mmCIF file of C-alpha atoms in Angstrom:
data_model
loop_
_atom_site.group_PDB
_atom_site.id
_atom_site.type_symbol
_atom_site.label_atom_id
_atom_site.label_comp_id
_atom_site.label_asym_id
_atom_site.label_seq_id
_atom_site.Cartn_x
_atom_site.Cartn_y
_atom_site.Cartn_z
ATOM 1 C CA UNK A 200 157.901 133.641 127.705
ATOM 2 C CA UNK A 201 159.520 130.794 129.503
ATOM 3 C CA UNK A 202 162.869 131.115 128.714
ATOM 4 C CA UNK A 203 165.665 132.977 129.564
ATOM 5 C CA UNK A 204 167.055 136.388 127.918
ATOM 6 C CA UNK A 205 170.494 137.430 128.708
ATOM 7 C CA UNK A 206 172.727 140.526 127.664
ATOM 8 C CA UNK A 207 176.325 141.020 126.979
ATOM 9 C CA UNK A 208 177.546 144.934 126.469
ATOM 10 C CA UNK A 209 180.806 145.685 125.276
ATOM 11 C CA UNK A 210 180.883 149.282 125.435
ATOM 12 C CA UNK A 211 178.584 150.461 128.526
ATOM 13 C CA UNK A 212 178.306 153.923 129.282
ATOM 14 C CA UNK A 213 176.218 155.771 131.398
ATOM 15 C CA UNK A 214 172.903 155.334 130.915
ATOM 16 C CA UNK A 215 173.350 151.243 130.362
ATOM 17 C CA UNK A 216 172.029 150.488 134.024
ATOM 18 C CA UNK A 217 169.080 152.339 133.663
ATOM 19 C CA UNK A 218 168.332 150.818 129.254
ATOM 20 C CA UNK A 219 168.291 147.850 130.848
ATOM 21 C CA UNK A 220 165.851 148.064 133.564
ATOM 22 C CA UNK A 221 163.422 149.358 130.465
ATOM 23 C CA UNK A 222 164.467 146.559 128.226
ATOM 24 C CA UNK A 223 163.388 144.639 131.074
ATOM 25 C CA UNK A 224 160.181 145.956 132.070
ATOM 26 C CA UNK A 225 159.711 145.750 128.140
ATOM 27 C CA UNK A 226 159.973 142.394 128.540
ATOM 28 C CA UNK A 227 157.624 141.497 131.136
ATOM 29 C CA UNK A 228 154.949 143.551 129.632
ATOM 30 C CA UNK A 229 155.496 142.110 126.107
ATOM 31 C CA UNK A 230 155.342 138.226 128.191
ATOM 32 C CA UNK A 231 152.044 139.673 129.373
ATOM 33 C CA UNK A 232 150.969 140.971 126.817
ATOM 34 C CA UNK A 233 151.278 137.394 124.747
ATOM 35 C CA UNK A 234 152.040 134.673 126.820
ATOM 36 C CA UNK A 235 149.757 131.616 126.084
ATOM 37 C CA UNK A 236 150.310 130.281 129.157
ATOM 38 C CA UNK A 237 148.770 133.312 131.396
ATOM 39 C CA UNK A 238 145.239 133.049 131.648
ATOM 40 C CA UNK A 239 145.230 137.346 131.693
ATOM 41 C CA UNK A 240 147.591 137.874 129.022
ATOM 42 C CA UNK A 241 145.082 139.578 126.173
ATOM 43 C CA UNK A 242 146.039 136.972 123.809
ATOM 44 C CA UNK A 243 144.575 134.481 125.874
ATOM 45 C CA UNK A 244 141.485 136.207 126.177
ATOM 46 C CA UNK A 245 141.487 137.256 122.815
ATOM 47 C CA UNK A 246 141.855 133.624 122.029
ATOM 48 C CA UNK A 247 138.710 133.219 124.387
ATOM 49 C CA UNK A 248 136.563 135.847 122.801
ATOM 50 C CA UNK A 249 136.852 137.691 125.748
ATOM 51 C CA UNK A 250 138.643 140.616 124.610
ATOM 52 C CA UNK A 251 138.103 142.377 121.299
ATOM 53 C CA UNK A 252 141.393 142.688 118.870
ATOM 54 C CA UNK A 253 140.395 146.760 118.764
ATOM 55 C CA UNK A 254 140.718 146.947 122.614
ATOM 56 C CA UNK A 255 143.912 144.736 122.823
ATOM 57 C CA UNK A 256 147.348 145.880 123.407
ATOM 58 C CA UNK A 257 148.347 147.785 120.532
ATOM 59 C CA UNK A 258 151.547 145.720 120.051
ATOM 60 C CA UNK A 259 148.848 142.487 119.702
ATOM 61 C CA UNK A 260 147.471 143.590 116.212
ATOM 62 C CA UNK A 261 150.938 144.584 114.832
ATOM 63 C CA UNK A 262 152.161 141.076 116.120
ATOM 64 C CA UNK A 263 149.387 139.008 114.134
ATOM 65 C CA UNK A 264 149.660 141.135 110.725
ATOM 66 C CA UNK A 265 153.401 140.331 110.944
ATOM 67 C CA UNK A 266 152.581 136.249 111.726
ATOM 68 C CA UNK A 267 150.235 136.949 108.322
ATOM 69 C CA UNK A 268 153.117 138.276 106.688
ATOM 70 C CA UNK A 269 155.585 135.377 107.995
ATOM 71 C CA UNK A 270 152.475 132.914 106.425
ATOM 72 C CA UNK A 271 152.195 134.270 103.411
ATOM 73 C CA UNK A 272 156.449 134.676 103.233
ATOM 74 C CA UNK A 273 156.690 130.686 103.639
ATOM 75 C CA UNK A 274 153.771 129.750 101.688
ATOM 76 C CA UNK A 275 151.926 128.970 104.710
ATOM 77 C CA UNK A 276 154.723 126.887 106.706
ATOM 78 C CA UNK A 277 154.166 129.224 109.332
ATOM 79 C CA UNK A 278 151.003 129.898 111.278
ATOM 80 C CA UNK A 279 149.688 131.764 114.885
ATOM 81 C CA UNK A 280 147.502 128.960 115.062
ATOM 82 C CA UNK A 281 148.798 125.845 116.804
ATOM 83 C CA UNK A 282 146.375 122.936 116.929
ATOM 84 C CA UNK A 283 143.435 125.482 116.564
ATOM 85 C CA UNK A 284 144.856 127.245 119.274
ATOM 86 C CA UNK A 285 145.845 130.870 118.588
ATOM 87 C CA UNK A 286 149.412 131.346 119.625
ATOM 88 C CA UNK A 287 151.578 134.226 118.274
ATOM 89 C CA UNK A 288 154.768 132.784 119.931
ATOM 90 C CA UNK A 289 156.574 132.208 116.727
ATOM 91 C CA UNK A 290 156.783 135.634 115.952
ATOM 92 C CA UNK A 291 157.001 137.325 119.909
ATOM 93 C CA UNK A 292 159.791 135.814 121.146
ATOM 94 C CA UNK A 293 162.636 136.927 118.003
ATOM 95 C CA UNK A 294 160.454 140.096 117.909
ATOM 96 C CA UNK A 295 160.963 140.567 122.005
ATOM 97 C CA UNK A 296 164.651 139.733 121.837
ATOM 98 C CA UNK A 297 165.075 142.160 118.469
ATOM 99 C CA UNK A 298 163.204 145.260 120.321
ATOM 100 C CA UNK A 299 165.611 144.585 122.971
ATOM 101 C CA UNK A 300 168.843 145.118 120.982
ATOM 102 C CA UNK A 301 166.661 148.135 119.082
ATOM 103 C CA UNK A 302 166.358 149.676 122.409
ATOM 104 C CA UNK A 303 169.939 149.048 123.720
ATOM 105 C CA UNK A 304 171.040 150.735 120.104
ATOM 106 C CA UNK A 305 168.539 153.815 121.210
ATOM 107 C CA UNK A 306 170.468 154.316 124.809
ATOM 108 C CA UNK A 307 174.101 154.600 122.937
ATOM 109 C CA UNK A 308 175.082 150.788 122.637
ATOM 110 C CA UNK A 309 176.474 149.897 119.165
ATOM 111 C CA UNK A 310 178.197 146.718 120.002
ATOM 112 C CA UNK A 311 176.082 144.228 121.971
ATOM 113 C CA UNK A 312 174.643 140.657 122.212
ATOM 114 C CA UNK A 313 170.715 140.051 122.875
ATOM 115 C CA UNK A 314 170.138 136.560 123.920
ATOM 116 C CA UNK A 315 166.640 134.904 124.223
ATOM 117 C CA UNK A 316 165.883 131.437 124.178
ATOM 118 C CA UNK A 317 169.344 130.690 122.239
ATOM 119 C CA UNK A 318 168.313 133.218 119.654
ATOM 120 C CA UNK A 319 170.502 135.905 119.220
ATOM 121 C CA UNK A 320 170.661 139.303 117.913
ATOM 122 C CA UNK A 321 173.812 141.138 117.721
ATOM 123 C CA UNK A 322 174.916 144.380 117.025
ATOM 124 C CA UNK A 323 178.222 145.670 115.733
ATOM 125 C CA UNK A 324 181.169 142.945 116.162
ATOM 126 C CA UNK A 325 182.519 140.614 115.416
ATOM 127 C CA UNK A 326 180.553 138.081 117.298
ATOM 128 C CA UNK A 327 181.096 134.645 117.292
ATOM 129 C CA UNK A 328 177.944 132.580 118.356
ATOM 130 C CA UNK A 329 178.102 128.625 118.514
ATOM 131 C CA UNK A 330 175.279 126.499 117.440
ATOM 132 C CA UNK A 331 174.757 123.338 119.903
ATOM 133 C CA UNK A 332 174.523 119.956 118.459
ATOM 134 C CA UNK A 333 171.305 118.771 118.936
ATOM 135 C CA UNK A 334 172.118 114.889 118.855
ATOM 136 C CA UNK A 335 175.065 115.639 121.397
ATOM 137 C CA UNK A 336 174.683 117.360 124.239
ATOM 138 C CA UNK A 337 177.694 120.154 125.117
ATOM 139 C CA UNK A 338 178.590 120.044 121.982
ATOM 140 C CA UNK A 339 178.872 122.964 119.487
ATOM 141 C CA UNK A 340 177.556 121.770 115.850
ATOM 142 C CA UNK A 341 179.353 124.820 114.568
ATOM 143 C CA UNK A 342 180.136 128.659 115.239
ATOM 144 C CA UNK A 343 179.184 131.663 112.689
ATOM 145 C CA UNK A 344 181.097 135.136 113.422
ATOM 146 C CA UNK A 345 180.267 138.436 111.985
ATOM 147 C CA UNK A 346 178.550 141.680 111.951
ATOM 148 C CA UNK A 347 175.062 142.563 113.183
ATOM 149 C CA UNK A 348 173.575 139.222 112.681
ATOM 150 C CA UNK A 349 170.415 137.587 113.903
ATOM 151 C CA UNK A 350 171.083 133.948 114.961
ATOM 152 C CA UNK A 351 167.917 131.883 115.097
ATOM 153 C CA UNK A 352 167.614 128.314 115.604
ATOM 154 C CA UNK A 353 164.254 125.796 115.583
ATOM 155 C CA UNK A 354 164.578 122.008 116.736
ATOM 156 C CA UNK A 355 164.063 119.170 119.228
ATOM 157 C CA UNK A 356 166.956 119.415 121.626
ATOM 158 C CA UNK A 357 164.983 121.332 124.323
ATOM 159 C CA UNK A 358 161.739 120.730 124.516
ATOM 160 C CA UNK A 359 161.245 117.665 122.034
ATOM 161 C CA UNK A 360 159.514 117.325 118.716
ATOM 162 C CA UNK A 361 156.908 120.287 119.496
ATOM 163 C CA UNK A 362 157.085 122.428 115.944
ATOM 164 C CA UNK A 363 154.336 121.001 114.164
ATOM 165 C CA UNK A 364 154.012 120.736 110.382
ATOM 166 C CA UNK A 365 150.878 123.228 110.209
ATOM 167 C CA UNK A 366 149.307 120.975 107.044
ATOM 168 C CA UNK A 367 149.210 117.615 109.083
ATOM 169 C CA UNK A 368 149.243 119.169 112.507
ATOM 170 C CA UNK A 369 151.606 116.534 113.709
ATOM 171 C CA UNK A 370 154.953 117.301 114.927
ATOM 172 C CA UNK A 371 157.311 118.034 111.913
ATOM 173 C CA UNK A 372 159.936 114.892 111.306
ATOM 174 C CA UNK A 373 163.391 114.959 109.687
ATOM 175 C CA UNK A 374 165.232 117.446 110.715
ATOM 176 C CA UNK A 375 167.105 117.607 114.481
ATOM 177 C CA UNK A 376 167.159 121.128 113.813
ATOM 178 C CA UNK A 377 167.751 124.441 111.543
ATOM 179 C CA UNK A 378 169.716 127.260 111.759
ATOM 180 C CA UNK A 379 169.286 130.274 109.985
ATOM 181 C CA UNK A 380 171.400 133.228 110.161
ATOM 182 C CA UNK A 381 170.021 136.823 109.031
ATOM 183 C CA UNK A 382 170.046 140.350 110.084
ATOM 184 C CA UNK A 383 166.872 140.931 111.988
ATOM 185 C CA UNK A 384 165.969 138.052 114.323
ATOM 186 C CA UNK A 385 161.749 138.628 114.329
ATOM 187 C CA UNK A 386 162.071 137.635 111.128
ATOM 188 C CA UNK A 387 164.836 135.181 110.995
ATOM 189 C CA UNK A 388 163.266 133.157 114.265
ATOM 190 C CA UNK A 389 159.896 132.605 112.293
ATOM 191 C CA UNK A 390 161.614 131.856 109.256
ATOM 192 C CA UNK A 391 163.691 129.749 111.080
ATOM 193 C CA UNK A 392 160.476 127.801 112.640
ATOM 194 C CA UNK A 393 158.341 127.811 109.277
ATOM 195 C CA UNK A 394 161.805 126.271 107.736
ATOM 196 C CA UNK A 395 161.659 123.243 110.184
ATOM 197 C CA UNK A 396 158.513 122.119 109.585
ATOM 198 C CA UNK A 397 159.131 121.865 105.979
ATOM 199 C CA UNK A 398 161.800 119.339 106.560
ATOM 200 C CA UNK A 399 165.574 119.109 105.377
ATOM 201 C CA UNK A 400 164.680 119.216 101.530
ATOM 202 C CA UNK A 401 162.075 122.121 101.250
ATOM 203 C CA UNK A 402 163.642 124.077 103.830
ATOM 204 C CA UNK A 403 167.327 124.224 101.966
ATOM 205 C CA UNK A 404 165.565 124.659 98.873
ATOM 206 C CA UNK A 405 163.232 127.773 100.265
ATOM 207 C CA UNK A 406 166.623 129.108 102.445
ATOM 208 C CA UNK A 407 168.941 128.903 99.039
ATOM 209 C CA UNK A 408 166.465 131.062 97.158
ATOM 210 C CA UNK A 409 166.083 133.541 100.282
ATOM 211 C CA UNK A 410 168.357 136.322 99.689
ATOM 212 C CA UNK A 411 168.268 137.752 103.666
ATOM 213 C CA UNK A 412 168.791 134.244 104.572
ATOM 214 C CA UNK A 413 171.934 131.313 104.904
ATOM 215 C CA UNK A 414 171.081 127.768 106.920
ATOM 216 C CA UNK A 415 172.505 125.174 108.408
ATOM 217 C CA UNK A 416 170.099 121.944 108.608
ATOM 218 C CA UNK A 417 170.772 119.190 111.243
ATOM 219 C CA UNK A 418 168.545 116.056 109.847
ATOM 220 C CA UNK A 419 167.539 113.410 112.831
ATOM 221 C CA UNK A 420 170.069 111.256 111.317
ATOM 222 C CA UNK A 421 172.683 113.612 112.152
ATOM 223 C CA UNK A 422 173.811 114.623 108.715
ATOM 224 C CA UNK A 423 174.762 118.550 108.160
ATOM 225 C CA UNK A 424 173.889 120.451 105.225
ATOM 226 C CA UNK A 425 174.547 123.815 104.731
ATOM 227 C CA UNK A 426 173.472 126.772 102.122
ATOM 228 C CA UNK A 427 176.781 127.748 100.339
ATOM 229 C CA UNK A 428 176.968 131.467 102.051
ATOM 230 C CA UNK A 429 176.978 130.310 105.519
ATOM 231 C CA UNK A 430 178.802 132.255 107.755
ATOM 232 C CA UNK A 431 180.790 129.416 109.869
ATOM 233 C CA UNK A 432 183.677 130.848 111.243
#
């Protein structure tokens, strides 16, 4: 997916070792199973016309009605098709690092930390998960702490302005970047993307009316705004 997924377990028990060899094997087959950048993942060849949806992966139709779902959800913010290209990754990676923590849950673990990407699901608590600045490196724009919460952040510090505004299909402007904090992070990560591109005004308005939903919004000119149920801590 190329990033990096990391794991913290506070209460590890027997059968830890061997969830996590799964989890990871999970991984790899869900990269893939979806990675745009391999040639032999079926979504490429899907993309292609090489491969038929019906003879596809089964987790490759359940990931596209979801992306429907996220597009319909955000009034069409978000999208699996990225300069005509199609490209599920808005939904996969929250959705790989959430099956993760689902799994971990299923061997015994009720008090962990699923890290992908700097998305984070979390189970049980409290965790406290910082937020980087994205106009100043090393620096934490602010912390939330709590309960079983899905962490997901969209914006330019990493890889530069490449979330694009899916009505113009130029990269989206105005915001630095945009935290949203939730409790499932498939959801919450392509919320959190679909939220960027509509810049700092639409996507406060859309988070403050979003009941599963708080945000923090970074603009480009380094201003903070914040929905007033945000969990900072």
């Amino acid at each position: 997916m190329g990033t990096v997924f990391s794991f913290a377990v506070r209460d590890p028990g027997p059968g830890t070792e061997a969830a996590l060899r799964r989890i990871t094997a999970r991984l790899h087959e869900m990269d893939a199973v979806f990675s745009p950048y391999r040639a032999d993942s079926d979504i490429s060849r899907l993309a292609r016309g090489e491969l038929a949806l019906d003879h596809c992966h089964p987790d490759v139709p359940e990931a596209l009605a979801r992306c429907r779902e996220v597009a319909a959800e955000t009034d069409g913010w978000f999208t699996h098709w990225l300069g005509g290209r199609l490209d599920p990754s808005g939904w996969v990676k929250g959705w790989a690092v959430e099956e993760a923590s689902r799994l971990l849950r299923a061997a015994g673990s009720a008090d962990h930390v699923v890290s992908g990407g700097g998305d984070v699901q979390t189970a049980g608590g409290p965790w406290r998960v910082g937020i980087a600045d994205p106009l100043r490196p090393g620096v934490l724009a602010a912390t939330v702490t709590g309960h079983d919460l899905a962490v997901a952040t969209s914006g330019t510090a990493e890889r530069g302005p490449h979330i694009l505004d899916p009505h113009t299909g130029r990269p989206a402007t105005g915001l630095a970047s945009l935290t949203l904090v939730g409790r499932h992070l498939a959801r919450t990560d392509a919320w959190a993307t679909a939220a960027f591109a509509m810049g700092p005004h639409r996507a406060l308005a859309w988070a403050g009316r979003h009941p599963a939903v708080e945000a923090l919004a970074i603009t480009s000119a380094g201003t903070h705004h914040r929905t007033p149920g945000f969990p900072a801590g």
